[in-house]
Amino acid sequence: MIAGALCLDFINTLDDRYSGEPKELLNRYLDLACFGEDAGILSGAQADHLFQRSMQSPAPAKRALEAAVRMREAMYAVFWALVQKKPVPKAQLMILNSYAQEAARHMSLVQTNGDFEWEFDELGSEFDAPLWPIARSAADLLASHQLQFVRACASKTCEWLFLDESKNHRRRWCDMTKCGNRAKVSRFYKRKKDASG
Ligand SMILES: [Zn+2]
């Protein structure tokens, strides 16, 4: 979870998109439940509960997983177009909208200590529930001033999306240890190779 926004971390669950051999990290419903727990949208108990239910009812769990992947790819298409400063594909934005609307149906205003906030329905209640906060995160980011700081990692095989929250907004790597160091090492080798002629 390094992207600085839940929806971007979710997009990155198709790893190494540009390597020619992308790695799908959402292969089973369990993976979605684990992502939910790692991202802090599900408690351990909620993730366990959903996983147990997915074992008992594999067909609806599989449909929820497929819906999650469909949502992710729509999010990817929209954010990637924005990062590339290209027109956002309308069909993908429509798909994303349908998920955002579904998420909104599962939110209520609640008052706590005098303040109001949006609260989701019980997130352990439905196989689709982990999708709601992710869809909401994408909607919030798209409608925010932060949108201009969404970047793609400078590594050409990685291109993970992240929100550049650094002070001068010049962050280039999804993660310094994952890609930044790799790039540094390859520059180092290139220099050595060039020097040795
Ligand atoms: Zn990267």
CSV table of C-alpha atoms and ligand atoms in Angstrom, one decimal:
chain,number,residue,atom,x,y,z
A,1,MET,CA,0.0,0.0,0.0
A,2,ILE,CA,2.2,2.7,-1.3
A,3,ALA,CA,0.1,4.7,-3.7
A,4,GLY,CA,-1.3,7.3,-1.3
A,5,ALA,CA,-4.9,6.5,-2.4
A,6,LEU,CA,-6.9,3.4,-2.0
A,7,CYS,CA,-8.2,3.3,-5.6
A,8,LEU,CA,-4.6,3.6,-7.0
A,9,ASP,CA,-3.3,0.8,-4.7
A,10,PHE,CA,-6.2,-1.2,-6.1
A,11,ILE,CA,-5.3,-0.5,-9.7
A,12,ASN,CA,-1.8,-1.7,-8.9
A,13,THR,CA,-3.1,-5.2,-8.1
A,14,LEU,CA,-2.4,-6.0,-11.7
A,15,ASP,CA,1.3,-5.8,-11.3
A,16,ASP,CA,3.9,-5.2,-14.0
A,17,ARG,CA,1.3,-4.2,-16.6
A,18,TYR,CA,3.9,-3.3,-19.1
A,19,SER,CA,6.4,-6.1,-18.7
A,20,GLY,CA,4.6,-8.3,-21.2
A,21,GLU,CA,3.9,-10.6,-18.4
A,22,PRO,CA,1.5,-8.8,-16.0
A,23,LYS,CA,1.0,-10.5,-12.7
A,24,GLU,CA,-2.6,-10.8,-11.6
A,25,LEU,CA,-2.8,-10.4,-7.8
A,26,LEU,CA,-6.6,-10.9,-7.6
A,27,ASN,CA,-7.0,-14.6,-8.5
A,28,ARG,CA,-9.4,-15.7,-5.8
A,29,TYR,CA,-11.9,-14.1,-3.5
A,30,LEU,CA,-9.4,-14.6,-0.7
A,31,ASP,CA,-7.1,-12.1,-2.5
A,32,LEU,CA,-9.8,-9.5,-2.5
A,33,ALA,CA,-10.5,-10.0,1.2
A,34,CYS,CA,-6.8,-9.8,1.9
A,35,PHE,CA,-6.5,-6.6,-0.1
A,36,GLY,CA,-9.4,-5.2,1.9
A,37,GLU,CA,-7.7,-6.1,5.2
A,38,ASP,CA,-4.3,-4.8,4.1
A,39,ALA,CA,-5.8,-1.6,2.9
A,40,GLY,CA,-7.6,-1.1,6.2
A,41,ILE,CA,-11.1,-1.1,4.7
A,42,LEU,CA,-12.0,-4.5,6.3
A,43,SER,CA,-11.3,-5.6,9.8
A,44,GLY,CA,-9.6,-9.0,10.2
A,45,ALA,CA,-12.9,-10.4,11.4
A,46,GLN,CA,-14.8,-9.0,8.4
A,47,ALA,CA,-12.1,-10.3,6.0
A,48,ASP,CA,-12.2,-13.8,7.7
A,49,HIS,CA,-16.0,-13.8,7.6
A,50,LEU,CA,-16.2,-12.9,3.9
A,51,PHE,CA,-13.5,-15.5,3.1
A,52,GLN,CA,-15.4,-18.2,5.0
A,53,ARG,CA,-18.6,-17.4,3.2
A,54,SER,CA,-16.8,-17.4,-0.1
A,55,MET,CA,-15.8,-21.1,0.6
A,56,GLN,CA,-19.5,-21.9,1.2
A,57,SER,CA,-20.8,-19.9,-1.8
A,58,PRO,CA,-18.1,-19.9,-4.4
A,59,ALA,CA,-20.3,-18.8,-7.3
A,60,PRO,CA,-21.4,-15.4,-6.0
A,61,ALA,CA,-17.9,-14.8,-4.5
A,62,LYS,CA,-16.4,-15.4,-8.0
A,63,ARG,CA,-18.9,-13.0,-9.5
A,64,ALA,CA,-17.9,-10.4,-6.9
A,65,LEU,CA,-14.2,-11.0,-7.8
A,66,GLU,CA,-15.0,-10.6,-11.5
A,67,ALA,CA,-16.8,-7.3,-10.7
A,68,ALA,CA,-13.8,-6.1,-8.7
A,69,VAL,CA,-11.5,-6.8,-11.7
A,70,ARG,CA,-13.9,-5.0,-14.1
A,71,MET,CA,-14.0,-2.0,-11.8
A,72,ARG,CA,-10.3,-2.0,-11.5
A,73,GLU,CA,-9.7,-2.0,-15.2
A,74,ALA,CA,-12.3,0.8,-15.7
A,75,MET,CA,-10.4,2.8,-13.0
A,76,TYR,CA,-7.1,2.0,-14.6
A,77,ALA,CA,-8.4,3.2,-18.0
A,78,VAL,CA,-9.7,6.5,-16.6
A,79,PHE,CA,-6.6,7.3,-14.4
A,80,TRP,CA,-4.1,6.2,-17.1
A,81,ALA,CA,-5.7,8.4,-19.7
A,82,LEU,CA,-5.5,11.3,-17.2
A,83,VAL,CA,-1.9,10.7,-16.5
A,84,GLN,CA,-1.1,10.5,-20.2
A,85,LYS,CA,-3.2,13.6,-20.8
A,86,LYS,CA,-5.4,11.8,-23.2
A,87,PRO,CA,-9.2,11.8,-23.4
A,88,VAL,CA,-10.8,9.7,-20.8
A,89,PRO,CA,-12.6,6.7,-22.5
A,90,LYS,CA,-16.3,7.4,-22.0
A,91,ALA,CA,-17.3,3.7,-21.7
A,92,GLN,CA,-14.8,3.1,-18.9
A,93,LEU,CA,-16.0,6.2,-17.1
A,94,MET,CA,-19.6,4.9,-17.4
A,95,ILE,CA,-18.5,1.6,-15.8
A,96,LEU,CA,-16.7,3.5,-13.0
A,97,ASN,CA,-19.8,5.6,-12.5
A,98,SER,CA,-22.0,2.6,-12.0
A,99,TYR,CA,-19.7,1.3,-9.3
A,100,ALA,CA,-19.6,4.7,-7.6
A,101,GLN,CA,-23.4,4.9,-7.7
A,102,GLU,CA,-23.6,1.4,-6.2
A,103,ALA,CA,-21.2,2.5,-3.5
A,104,ALA,CA,-23.3,5.6,-2.8
A,105,ARG,CA,-26.4,3.4,-2.3
A,106,HIS,CA,-24.6,1.7,0.6
A,107,MET,CA,-23.6,5.0,2.4
A,108,SER,CA,-25.5,6.9,5.0
A,109,LEU,CA,-24.9,10.2,6.8
A,110,VAL,CA,-24.3,9.6,10.5
A,111,GLN,CA,-23.8,12.1,13.3
A,112,THR,CA,-20.9,11.5,15.7
A,113,ASN,CA,-20.0,14.1,18.3
A,114,GLY,CA,-22.0,16.8,16.4
A,115,ASP,CA,-20.1,16.2,13.1
A,116,PHE,CA,-21.6,14.4,10.1
A,117,GLU,CA,-19.8,11.8,8.2
A,118,TRP,CA,-20.5,9.2,5.5
A,119,GLU,CA,-20.6,5.7,6.8
A,120,PHE,CA,-20.8,2.5,4.7
A,121,ASP,CA,-23.2,-0.3,5.4
A,122,GLU,CA,-21.6,-3.3,7.2
A,123,LEU,CA,-18.6,-4.1,5.0
A,124,GLY,CA,-18.6,-7.7,5.9
A,125,SER,CA,-22.1,-8.1,4.8
A,126,GLU,CA,-21.8,-8.8,1.0
A,127,PHE,CA,-19.2,-10.1,-1.3
A,128,ASP,CA,-19.3,-6.8,-3.2
A,129,ALA,CA,-18.9,-4.7,0.0
A,130,PRO,CA,-15.1,-4.2,-0.2
A,131,LEU,CA,-15.7,-2.6,-3.6
A,132,TRP,CA,-17.7,0.3,-2.1
A,133,PRO,CA,-14.9,2.2,-0.4
A,134,ILE,CA,-12.6,1.6,-3.4
A,135,ALA,CA,-15.1,3.0,-5.8
A,136,ARG,CA,-15.7,5.9,-3.4
A,137,SER,CA,-12.0,6.6,-3.2
A,138,ALA,CA,-11.8,6.8,-7.0
A,139,ALA,CA,-14.8,9.2,-7.2
A,140,ASP,CA,-13.3,11.3,-4.4
A,141,LEU,CA,-9.9,11.5,-6.1
A,142,LEU,CA,-11.4,12.3,-9.5
A,143,ALA,CA,-13.4,15.2,-8.0
A,144,SER,CA,-10.5,16.5,-5.9
A,145,HIS,CA,-7.7,19.0,-6.5
A,146,GLN,CA,-5.3,16.1,-5.8
A,147,LEU,CA,-6.1,14.7,-9.2
A,148,GLN,CA,-3.3,16.7,-10.8
A,149,PHE,CA,-0.7,14.9,-8.6
A,150,VAL,CA,-1.6,11.4,-9.8
A,151,ARG,CA,1.5,10.0,-11.5
A,152,ALA,CA,2.8,6.8,-13.1
A,153,CYS,CA,6.0,5.3,-11.8
A,154,ALA,CA,9.0,6.2,-14.0
A,155,SER,CA,10.0,2.6,-14.4
A,156,LYS,CA,8.8,1.5,-17.8
A,157,THR,CA,8.0,-2.0,-16.7
A,158,CYS,CA,6.2,-0.9,-13.6
A,159,GLU,CA,4.2,2.3,-14.2
A,160,TRP,CA,2.3,1.8,-10.9
A,161,LEU,CA,0.0,4.7,-10.3
A,162,PHE,CA,0.5,6.8,-7.2
A,163,LEU,CA,-0.5,10.1,-5.7
A,164,ASP,CA,2.5,12.3,-5.4
A,165,GLU,CA,2.1,14.0,-2.0
A,166,SER,CA,5.7,15.0,-1.8
A,167,LYS,CA,6.3,18.7,-1.0
A,168,ASN,CA,7.7,19.7,-4.4
A,169,HIS,CA,5.5,17.2,-6.3
A,170,ARG,CA,8.5,15.6,-8.1
A,171,ARG,CA,8.2,12.1,-6.9
A,172,ARG,CA,9.1,9.7,-9.8
A,173,TRP,CA,8.9,6.2,-8.4
A,174,CYS,CA,6.0,4.2,-7.0
A,175,ASP,CA,8.4,3.1,-4.3
A,176,MET,CA,12.0,3.9,-3.8
A,177,THR,CA,12.9,0.4,-2.6
A,178,LYS,CA,11.0,-1.4,-5.4
A,179,CYS,CA,11.7,0.8,-8.4
A,180,GLY,CA,13.9,3.7,-7.4
A,181,ASN,CA,16.8,1.5,-6.3
A,182,ARG,CA,16.4,-0.7,-9.3
A,183,ALA,CA,16.7,2.3,-11.6
A,184,LYS,CA,19.7,3.6,-9.6
A,185,VAL,CA,21.4,0.3,-9.8
A,186,SER,CA,20.9,0.0,-13.6
A,187,ARG,CA,22.2,3.6,-14.0
A,188,PHE,CA,25.2,2.6,-12.0
A,189,TYR,CA,25.9,-0.4,-14.1
A,190,LYS,CA,25.4,1.6,-17.3
A,191,ARG,CA,28.0,4.2,-16.1
A,192,LYS,CA,30.4,1.4,-15.3
A,193,LYS,CA,29.8,-0.2,-18.6
A,194,ASP,CA,30.2,3.1,-20.4
A,195,ALA,CA,33.4,3.9,-18.5
A,196,SER,CA,34.9,0.5,-19.3
A,197,GLY,CA,34.2,1.2,-23.0
B,1,ZN,ZN,7.4,1.4,-9.8
